Structure formats: C-alpha cells, structure tokens
Tab-separated table of C-alpha atoms in Angstrom:
chain	number	residue	atom	x	y	z
A	1	TYR	CA	-12.376	-10.684	10.448
A	2	GLN	CA	-12.064	-8.072	7.739
A	3	GLY	CA	-12.963	-10.448	4.901
A	4	ALA	CA	-16.062	-11.745	6.687
A	5	SER	CA	-17.172	-8.213	7.559
A	6	MET	CA	-16.789	-7.049	3.966
A	7	LEU	CA	-18.635	-10.140	2.700
A	8	LEU	CA	-21.617	-9.405	4.944
A	9	ARG	CA	-21.790	-5.852	3.640
A	10	ARG	CA	-21.595	-7.054	0.047
A	11	LEU	CA	-24.382	-9.588	0.707
A	12	LYS	CA	-26.369	-6.824	2.453
A	13	VAL	CA	-26.706	-8.787	5.683
A	14	ASP	CA	-27.739	-6.579	8.601
A	15	ASP	CA	-25.135	-7.316	11.293
A	16	VAL	CA	-24.663	-3.936	12.951
A	17	VAL	CA	-22.134	-5.055	15.559
A	18	ASP	CA	-20.251	-7.502	13.294
A	19	ALA	CA	-21.158	-10.416	15.546
A	20	PHE	CA	-20.614	-13.046	12.855
A	21	PRO	CA	-17.174	-11.845	11.742
A	22	VAL	CA	-15.953	-11.594	15.336
A	23	HIS	CA	-17.434	-14.751	16.824
A	24	GLY	CA	-18.172	-16.902	13.788
A	25	ALA	CA	-15.358	-16.342	11.324
A	26	CYS	CA	-12.636	-15.716	13.900
A	27	GLY	CA	-13.882	-18.623	16.008
A	28	ILE	CA	-13.682	-21.022	13.088
A	29	TRP	CA	-10.218	-19.696	12.280
A	30	GLY	CA	-9.182	-20.429	15.863
A	31	VAL	CA	-10.419	-24.002	15.542
A	32	LEU	CA	-8.627	-24.528	12.233
A	33	ALA	CA	-5.423	-22.782	13.326
A	34	LEU	CA	-4.755	-25.492	15.899
A	35	GLY	CA	-4.840	-28.077	13.113
A	36	LEU	CA	-2.239	-26.095	11.225
A	37	PHE	CA	0.041	-24.618	13.888
A	38	GLY	CA	-0.445	-26.882	16.934
A	39	ASN	CA	2.983	-27.782	18.256
A	40	PRO	CA	3.032	-30.950	20.391
A	41	GLU	CA	6.274	-29.808	22.057
A	42	GLU	CA	4.536	-26.846	23.727
A	43	ASP	CA	2.283	-29.101	25.862
A	44	MET	CA	-0.804	-27.110	24.844
A	45	GLY	CA	-2.305	-29.808	22.679
A	46	GLY	CA	-2.342	-29.982	18.973
A	47	ASN	CA	-0.506	-31.920	16.371
A	48	GLY	CA	-0.499	-29.439	13.512
A	49	VAL	CA	0.209	-30.079	9.862
A	50	PHE	CA	3.231	-27.765	9.910
A	51	TYR	CA	4.751	-29.970	12.612
A	52	GLY	CA	4.106	-33.245	10.799
A	53	GLY	CA	0.828	-33.998	12.547
A	54	ASP	CA	-2.636	-35.008	11.463
A	55	GLN	CA	-4.802	-32.766	13.672
A	56	LEU	CA	-6.293	-30.762	10.777
A	57	GLY	CA	-8.883	-33.415	9.870
A	58	THR	CA	-10.147	-33.512	13.439
A	59	GLN	CA	-10.336	-29.723	13.567
A	60	LEU	CA	-12.224	-29.555	10.250
A	61	PHE	CA	-14.737	-32.082	11.560
A	62	ALA	CA	-15.113	-30.141	14.818
A	63	GLY	CA	-15.663	-26.904	12.885
A	64	PHE	CA	-18.341	-28.629	10.800
A	65	LEU	CA	-20.094	-29.880	13.944
A	66	ILE	CA	-19.972	-26.417	15.520
A	67	ILE	CA	-21.533	-24.854	12.403
A	68	LEU	CA	-24.194	-27.578	12.301
A	69	TRP	CA	-25.015	-27.181	16.007
A	70	THR	CA	-25.236	-23.386	16.011
A	71	GLY	CA	-27.133	-23.322	12.714
A	72	GLY	CA	-29.679	-25.861	13.942
A	73	LEU	CA	-30.261	-24.098	17.246
A	74	SER	CA	-30.527	-20.740	15.498
A	75	VAL	CA	-33.231	-22.081	13.188
A	76	LEU	CA	-35.117	-23.507	16.178
A	77	ILE	CA	-35.049	-20.114	17.898
A	78	PHE	CA	-35.349	-17.593	15.077
A	79	LEU	CA	-37.793	-19.322	12.714
A	80	PRO	CA	-40.701	-19.365	15.216
A	81	LEU	CA	-39.937	-15.745	16.166
A	82	ARG	CA	-40.003	-14.750	12.508
A	83	LEU	CA	-43.250	-16.631	11.846
A	84	LEU	CA	-44.864	-14.934	14.854
A	85	GLY	CA	-43.662	-11.510	13.700
A	86	MET	CA	-41.560	-11.032	16.822
A	87	LEU	CA	-38.110	-11.001	15.264
A	88	ARG	CA	-37.954	-7.343	14.250
A	89	MET	CA	-39.174	-4.152	15.860
A	90	GLY	CA	-41.958	-2.208	14.201
A	91	ASP	CA	-41.213	0.335	11.487
A	92	GLU	CA	-42.034	3.263	13.779
A	93	ILE	CA	-39.505	2.160	16.385
A	94	GLN	CA	-36.884	1.562	13.714
A	95	GLU	CA	-37.469	5.030	12.256
A	96	LYS	CA	-37.035	6.740	15.648
A	97	GLY	CA	-34.262	4.479	16.813
A	98	ALA	CA	-34.461	1.826	19.505
A	99	ASP	CA	-32.338	3.813	21.935
A	100	VAL	CA	-34.603	6.888	22.014
C-alpha cells in the first residue's frame, strides 16, 4: 500500500482517498500471494511456490486479466465522460469545495 501511495504522489495523480493503492495494489498483491504462499494442506486452495507448487503462473495470468478487464471498462466509462466535459466539477465548485 505505502509504495503505491507514494508512487501516485510522485506521479502527481489525484487520488484523494488512495483508492488505487488500497483496492488495486493490495488486491493484486492478494492475488499473487496465493501463488507464493498457498498451502495445499490447509484446504483453502492454492499450490504456492514456497510449497513446491505451480500456482504462481495461474495467479499472474489472473492478475493480468483483472487489470485488462478493469482498465477496459474504465476507459469505456471515463473516456466519454471526459470528452463530454462531465468528468470533473467546475473550477468554482472546486475552489469552494464540493462539500460546502
């Protein structure tokens, strides 16, 4: 989480509530962690690399598909909103604050 949050600040990406670090970066870590630490003896699924398994490749592919799916849907939603000028609030509202 911390690394992704710091990267967004360095890249000057406006993510006020740290939605990407929490849901994106930590979510991908959760997907990949099963491929590393999944213990088949715990009956929770997984066949991690640290237990002699080969689950990591499947988890990497799943992470790639998740990124592709969410990226594609985001473009379909946000690009038309941006082109129509509906993605951001006006300057006056931003100056006052949206919660006023």
